[in-house]
Amino acid sequence: MSFRKDFAWGEATSSYQIEGGAFTDGKGWDIWDVFCREKGKVFEGHTGDVACDHYYRFKEDVALMKELGIKAYRFSINWSRVFPNGYGKANELGVKFYHNLIDELINAGIEPFITLYHWELPYEVYKKGGWLNDEVIEWFSDYAAFIVKEFSGKVTKFFTFNEPQCFIGLGFVTGVHAPGLKAPIRDSFIMAHNVLKSHGLAVKKMRENAKQDILIGIAPTGSMSYPDSDKPEDIEAARTHLMSCNPDLSNWTWNVTWWSDPVILGEYPEDGLKLYKDYLPEIKKDDLKLISQPIDFYGQNIYNGNRIKMGVDGKSEVVKRYEGFPKTALDWPVTPECLYWGPYFLYERYKKPIYITENGLSCHDMVSSDGKVHDPNRITFVESYLKQLKKASENGVDIRGYFHWSLMDNFEWHSGYAERFGMIYVDYQTQKRIIKDSGYWYKNIIAENGENL
Ligand code: FCB
């Protein structure tokens, strides 16, 4: 089978990156609102205060999605828009915004996929210790239960966390993202464990509160590994490389298994337990039971990967990229193979249906004299990646959908508006949107269910 008949051809965004309305209608501050106000943290002092003004323009944006022909839309709910303090009384106007958005999507024939947490930690929760405070597990899972109670009459697909690797790693280990801390390594492991426990308790409470059967997953990220050749030893080397814990403690969150093994297999990986043993909090049996609540699918954000071969010493070896290796505007390598081998290895290990929850690139897009935005590099990139994904699907990997990052240009975290990831161009001075060439190209791919790839 190339792509399933009901393949979710989608686009993805997140709340802080597009909504704006940062202090509107009772929204509480989140850690990004605070971080962006600190000098020198975000490119040229950009903030998400207005972003794409989606809070006010969501109808126009859904109309554009319809124009693109997308079948599914992955967006995040801002926890602090719903619970300004993180818990307690819900903010009705915030809840109403998401109802309106969801209704608009459904009327346009687009299936909403909700991410509960795409890094929008309420500042009030942060002040109480955030992920370091065990109480966060109750607070997050209560928020998750509330969202499901509220929206599960209309929405059936949910992701708990987006990229725990990033929000713990960049937020608390290297400190380039909000809240911008370089916490002691031990603390980062406590936070990671609390994030996983929050996931587990959330899944449990979400099921208890659902109005109909819902499907739940998580959306981690990571650099994938792909073999240098089809030789079994290179494939084995790539598999081992992908599924090994990162020995570099200054960057330890960048690994697949530390996060995903507990969630799906119910245990932390042995190599990680050894590598990180001096820094780990107490891990109880019951914790793992909680963390491994059954989930329905596995999301994975995939942007690139490393070519791996079996070294002469029998260990996995990263193959150096040749000079002039293709790269995106953000200098990320272009490695389409990762969209075959990533899902292949993940499916082999976790045996869950897979959604590619993000994939895409930043380009130096601009409006041409004909008023259009020509982005051939984006088309080349997405086409080559999708071909690999199709091959994975043909070879039996259960791929349910693909969410391109992103629907429209938006606030790219500490890079501000300097990077453009969208299939829709946004002029931030006028908020005018222009569908890029890639958007029309994607529309055509969707219409043919990828048969024309
Ligand atoms: C991912 C994030 C997403 C976006 C893309 C480019 O790490 O989940 O919000 O910034 O990268």
XYZ file of C-alpha atoms and ligand atoms in Angstrom:
464
model
C 0.000 0.000 0.000
C 1.397 3.419 -0.796
C -0.532 5.750 1.512
C -3.694 4.675 3.330
C -6.969 5.916 1.917
C -7.610 7.857 5.113
C -4.071 9.232 5.305
C -3.994 12.428 7.385
C -2.389 14.975 5.061
C -1.775 17.797 7.415
C -0.131 20.980 8.513
C 1.098 21.762 12.009
C 1.445 24.887 14.135
C 1.633 25.749 17.802
C -0.149 28.268 19.931
C 2.620 30.637 20.970
C 4.101 30.646 17.493
C 0.970 31.871 15.707
C -1.821 33.050 17.967
C -0.731 36.393 19.329
C -3.409 37.772 21.657
C -0.819 37.088 24.311
C -2.495 39.193 26.980
C -6.017 39.076 25.674
C -9.297 37.799 27.049
C -7.870 36.673 30.354
C -4.922 34.630 29.106
C -2.277 34.150 31.784
C 1.386 34.746 31.071
C 3.335 31.761 29.892
C 7.090 31.312 30.140
C 7.593 32.528 26.571
C 5.809 35.787 27.318
C 8.363 36.336 30.041
C 11.406 35.025 28.156
C 10.797 37.238 25.117
C 10.870 40.304 27.357
C 14.369 39.553 28.526
C 17.025 41.367 26.535
C 19.187 39.329 24.232
C 17.219 36.107 24.413
C 15.273 36.237 21.163
C 16.471 37.512 17.803
C 16.141 41.312 17.723
C 13.800 41.255 20.669
C 10.943 39.663 18.749
C 7.995 38.385 20.758
C 4.892 36.300 20.170
C 2.659 39.129 21.390
C 1.013 39.413 17.979
C 2.699 36.666 15.957
C 0.410 35.774 13.027
C -2.550 37.327 14.819
C -4.244 33.979 14.396
C -6.314 34.571 17.527
C -8.246 37.124 15.491
C -7.699 35.721 12.014
C -8.351 32.027 12.531
C -11.316 32.061 10.156
C -9.178 33.359 7.318
C -6.501 30.827 8.221
C -8.921 27.912 8.200
C -10.194 29.115 4.816
C -6.594 28.993 3.571
C -6.201 25.473 4.936
C -9.306 24.509 3.036
C -7.842 26.066 -0.070
C -4.726 23.910 0.413
C -6.945 20.860 0.650
C -5.423 19.644 3.887
C -7.273 16.895 5.708
C -5.864 17.383 9.164
C -4.537 20.209 11.279
C -2.312 19.779 14.302
C -2.312 22.750 16.658
C -1.654 23.274 20.328
C -3.794 24.633 23.073
C -2.102 27.181 25.261
C -2.425 25.885 28.811
C -2.261 29.430 30.190
C -5.057 30.628 27.915
C -7.302 27.985 29.438
C -5.964 28.073 33.003
C -4.244 31.423 33.581
C -2.844 30.078 36.843
C -2.212 26.591 35.528
C -5.072 25.155 37.559
C -8.213 26.281 39.316
C -10.807 28.225 37.437
C -10.859 27.921 33.662
C -10.879 31.033 31.518
C -14.123 30.870 29.553
C -13.036 33.202 26.782
C -9.911 31.156 26.150
C -11.936 27.965 25.991
C -14.373 29.643 23.639
C -11.579 30.570 21.244
C -10.610 26.921 20.856
C -14.251 25.887 20.415
C -14.617 28.429 17.652
C -11.421 27.270 15.972
C -12.425 23.620 16.181
C -15.913 24.323 14.827
C -14.442 26.268 11.958
C -12.096 23.377 11.132
C -14.833 20.784 11.268
C -17.078 22.887 9.052
C -14.216 23.078 6.572
C -13.849 19.286 6.602
C -10.484 19.397 8.382
C -9.810 17.057 11.282
C -8.370 18.758 14.368
C -5.440 17.063 16.138
C -4.813 18.698 19.491
C -1.417 18.968 21.154
C -1.851 19.717 24.833
C 1.578 21.119 25.438
C 3.781 22.780 22.866
C 5.953 24.561 25.440
C 3.392 27.028 26.810
C 4.069 26.535 30.512
C 1.942 28.943 32.570
C 4.288 31.332 34.331
C 2.357 30.788 37.555
C 3.226 27.087 37.386
C 6.833 27.917 36.628
C 7.003 30.161 39.683
C 5.912 27.236 41.809
C 8.778 25.162 40.509
C 7.314 24.044 37.192
C 8.410 20.570 36.155
C 10.558 20.313 39.242
C 7.549 20.388 41.532
C 5.748 17.021 41.745
C 2.438 18.843 41.969
C 2.778 19.677 38.286
C 1.725 16.099 37.545
C -1.727 16.780 38.998
C -1.949 20.225 37.454
C -1.051 19.086 33.961
C -3.236 16.012 34.052
C -6.199 18.017 35.359
C -5.718 20.449 32.497
C -5.592 17.501 30.079
C -8.754 16.028 31.573
C -10.503 19.376 31.270
C -9.571 19.714 27.609
C -10.845 16.254 26.836
C -14.070 16.818 28.756
C -14.591 20.020 26.860
C -13.615 18.993 23.338
C -13.894 15.225 22.980
C -17.416 15.565 21.605
C -15.768 17.047 18.520
C -12.134 15.933 18.552
C -10.829 12.380 18.905
C -7.054 12.695 18.383
C -4.766 14.128 21.009
C -1.052 14.408 21.677
C 0.136 15.087 25.192
C 3.606 16.597 24.780
C 5.474 18.094 21.877
C 9.211 17.392 21.947
C 10.100 16.897 25.602
C 13.680 16.644 24.306
C 13.497 20.320 23.380
C 11.560 21.894 26.170
C 13.642 20.225 28.839
C 16.909 20.285 26.867
C 16.760 23.785 25.415
C 14.743 25.255 28.266
C 16.639 23.851 31.241
C 19.927 22.299 30.092
C 21.377 24.641 27.465
C 19.020 27.501 28.310
C 18.483 28.910 24.819
C 14.715 28.533 25.072
C 12.305 29.674 27.777
C 12.707 29.830 30.668
C 16.399 30.070 29.753
C 17.945 28.125 32.586
C 21.033 26.019 32.908
C 19.751 23.883 35.715
C 21.843 21.276 37.491
C 21.770 18.050 35.476
C 20.124 16.214 38.345
C 17.228 18.681 38.216
C 16.775 18.123 34.511
C 16.343 14.392 35.141
C 13.748 15.086 37.829
C 11.902 17.338 35.410
C 12.057 14.740 32.656
C 10.668 12.106 34.979
C 7.882 14.443 36.054
C 7.057 15.200 32.430
C 6.703 11.489 31.751
C 4.574 11.008 34.858
C 2.438 13.946 33.782
C 1.995 12.261 30.433
C 0.931 9.005 32.084
C -1.533 10.529 34.503
C -2.907 12.727 31.728
C -3.553 9.715 29.497
C -5.388 8.012 32.345
C -7.563 11.000 33.167
C -8.189 11.794 29.515
C -9.669 8.361 28.950
C -11.803 8.702 32.082
C -13.183 12.017 30.899
C -13.699 11.348 27.205
C -17.194 11.643 25.786
C -16.374 9.114 23.075
C -13.394 6.887 22.289
C -10.372 9.053 21.835
C -6.927 8.225 20.499
C -3.892 9.516 22.330
C -0.229 9.780 21.449
C 2.870 11.798 22.199
C 5.069 13.772 19.788
C 8.774 13.508 20.616
C 11.602 14.524 18.317
C 15.135 13.518 17.545
C 17.698 13.236 14.872
C 17.162 9.922 13.075
C 19.876 7.505 11.977
C 20.034 5.864 8.574
C 22.439 3.281 7.210
C 25.298 4.073 4.887
C 24.378 1.087 2.736
C 21.914 -1.801 2.620
C 24.458 -4.096 4.235
C 22.992 -5.730 7.341
C 25.876 -4.494 9.476
C 25.268 -0.878 8.476
C 21.564 -1.254 9.163
C 22.378 -2.724 12.547
C 24.803 0.126 13.222
C 22.133 2.711 12.363
C 19.558 0.971 14.543
C 21.929 0.835 17.498
C 22.916 4.448 17.011
C 19.304 5.615 16.983
C 18.304 3.538 19.965
C 21.248 4.360 22.216
C 21.201 6.945 24.968
C 23.274 10.038 24.463
C 26.452 9.852 26.574
C 26.994 13.622 26.385
C 25.472 14.867 29.625
C 25.565 18.497 28.556
C 23.065 17.576 25.890
C 21.585 14.391 27.267
C 17.932 15.027 26.361
C 18.689 14.340 22.694
C 17.798 10.736 22.556
C 14.825 8.637 21.589
C 14.750 5.791 24.039
C 15.051 7.672 27.337
C 11.700 9.282 26.580
C 9.879 6.724 24.505
C 10.864 3.409 26.096
C 9.175 4.227 29.434
C 6.047 5.441 27.652
C 5.649 2.450 25.389
C 7.772 -0.365 26.804
C 7.307 0.532 30.467
C 10.983 0.785 31.340
C 13.897 3.142 31.019
C 16.589 1.833 28.654
C 19.382 -0.042 30.412
C 22.235 1.844 28.775
C 20.729 5.131 29.968
C 20.249 3.856 33.497
C 23.976 3.134 33.547
C 25.102 6.310 31.809
C 22.977 8.636 33.923
C 23.011 6.749 37.215
C 24.693 9.497 39.236
C 22.002 11.988 38.328
C 18.757 10.062 38.488
C 15.918 10.637 40.906
C 14.318 7.655 42.573
C 12.366 5.779 39.915
C 9.611 3.688 41.416
C 7.939 0.681 39.818
C 4.611 2.457 40.119
C 6.003 5.445 38.256
C 6.735 3.259 35.262
C 3.308 1.720 35.468
C 1.805 5.172 35.367
C 4.068 6.397 32.569
C 3.276 3.421 30.354
C -0.499 3.835 30.177
C -1.358 2.359 26.793
C -1.341 4.920 24.004
C -2.850 4.540 20.548
C -0.258 5.981 18.246
C 3.222 7.351 18.182
C 4.004 10.807 16.850
C 7.483 11.743 15.767
C 8.830 15.070 14.603
C 11.560 14.360 12.064
C 13.708 16.979 10.370
C 16.994 15.241 9.623
C 19.329 12.446 10.481
C 22.828 11.042 10.462
C 24.314 8.548 8.051
C 25.744 5.663 10.042
C 28.039 2.806 9.177
C 29.513 -0.076 11.084
C 33.013 0.938 12.139
C 36.002 -1.359 12.031
C 35.782 -1.688 15.818
C 32.234 -3.009 15.495
C 30.744 0.247 16.779
C 28.349 2.606 15.001
C 30.152 5.392 13.253
C 28.732 8.678 11.962
C 29.714 9.222 8.321
C 31.046 12.731 7.774
C 28.949 14.784 5.366
C 30.620 15.729 2.108
C 31.559 19.309 1.417
C 28.674 21.382 0.158
C 26.125 19.011 1.673
C 22.586 20.368 1.051
C 21.213 22.391 3.934
C 18.234 24.545 4.845
C 18.278 28.251 5.687
C 18.737 27.279 9.328
C 21.744 25.156 8.305
C 19.935 21.915 9.056
C 21.128 19.105 6.775
C 18.759 17.800 4.110
C 18.569 14.051 4.618
C 15.394 12.559 3.102
C 16.439 9.003 4.066
C 15.500 9.782 7.645
C 11.838 9.670 6.685
C 12.217 6.063 5.621
C 14.565 4.733 8.262
C 13.248 6.784 11.177
C 9.695 5.399 10.983
C 11.092 1.960 10.059
C 13.202 1.650 13.222
C 10.578 3.282 15.436
C 7.853 0.963 14.220
C 10.101 -2.034 14.642
C 10.768 -1.113 18.269
C 7.465 0.374 19.423
C 4.941 -1.316 17.110
C 2.537 1.620 17.209
C 0.882 3.376 14.270
C 2.975 6.404 13.408
C 2.163 9.991 12.591
C 4.938 12.227 11.349
C 3.899 15.123 13.537
C 6.362 17.626 12.045
C 8.652 17.841 9.057
C 9.695 20.786 6.947
C 12.346 23.443 6.507
C 13.126 27.090 6.801
C 13.852 28.926 3.532
C 14.805 32.504 2.710
C 11.428 33.124 1.082
C 10.446 36.492 -0.321
C 7.675 37.944 -2.429
C 8.649 38.079 -6.101
C 7.814 40.870 -8.529
C 4.836 38.829 -9.715
C 3.427 39.020 -6.185
C 3.951 35.304 -5.619
C 6.283 33.401 -3.356
C 8.367 30.875 -5.259
C 9.937 28.319 -2.943
C 11.356 25.540 -5.114
C 13.639 24.361 -2.320
C 10.656 23.621 -0.115
C 9.024 21.608 -2.868
C 12.241 19.658 -3.477
C 12.663 19.020 0.226
C 9.116 17.889 0.976
C 8.915 15.837 -2.197
C 12.109 13.946 -1.478
C 11.125 13.313 2.142
C 7.604 12.213 1.259
C 8.948 9.746 -1.292
C 10.886 8.082 1.484
C 7.858 8.055 3.737
C 5.841 6.456 0.984
C 8.459 3.761 0.645
C 8.219 3.100 4.388
C 4.458 2.780 4.087
C 4.845 0.425 1.114
C 7.216 -1.690 3.152
C 4.671 -2.220 5.888
C 5.321 0.580 8.367
C 1.932 1.690 9.667
C 2.040 5.384 8.757
C -1.192 7.221 9.469
C -0.367 10.783 8.558
C 2.093 13.546 7.822
C 1.962 17.040 9.274
C 4.095 19.536 7.441
C 5.744 22.144 9.648
C 4.360 24.647 9.181
C 1.083 25.888 7.834
C 2.392 29.442 7.785
C 5.513 31.398 8.620
C 5.579 32.053 12.327
C 7.557 32.873 15.447
C 10.478 30.467 15.384
C 11.322 30.580 19.095
C 14.697 32.224 19.797
C 15.105 32.984 16.080
C 11.973 35.133 16.182
C 10.532 35.867 12.743
C 13.885 35.458 10.993
C 13.045 31.947 9.826
C 10.214 31.067 7.465
C 8.860 27.541 7.710
C 5.399 28.022 6.213
C 3.671 26.913 3.062
C 1.877 30.216 3.507
C 3.913 33.403 3.558
C 3.089 35.948 6.252
C 3.895 39.633 5.885
C 4.127 40.615 9.543
C 3.661 44.300 8.787
C 0.269 43.855 7.192
C -0.593 40.296 8.287
C -1.260 39.553 4.652
C -0.977 35.863 3.777
C 0.204 34.485 0.426
C 0.085 30.798 -0.404
C 3.563 29.842 -1.583
C 4.212 27.639 -4.627
C 4.823 24.740 -2.250
C 1.286 25.129 -0.908
C -0.184 24.635 -4.357
C 2.219 21.776 -4.988
C 1.163 20.103 -1.714
C -2.485 20.551 -2.625
C -1.859 18.544 -5.745
C -0.083 15.775 -3.835
C -2.942 15.591 -1.348
C -5.539 15.442 -4.113
C -3.807 12.348 -5.512
C -3.158 10.841 -2.076
C 0.537 10.932 -2.875
C 0.253 8.636 -5.902
C 1.944 11.343 -7.954
C 5.048 11.368 -5.781
C 10.335 21.962 16.256
C 9.229 22.602 17.063
C 8.370 23.538 16.268
C 9.173 24.353 15.278
C 10.056 23.457 14.454
C 10.858 24.180 13.413
O 11.382 21.621 17.109
O 8.395 21.622 17.621
O 7.658 24.342 17.148
O 9.855 25.343 15.908
O 10.920 22.743 15.285
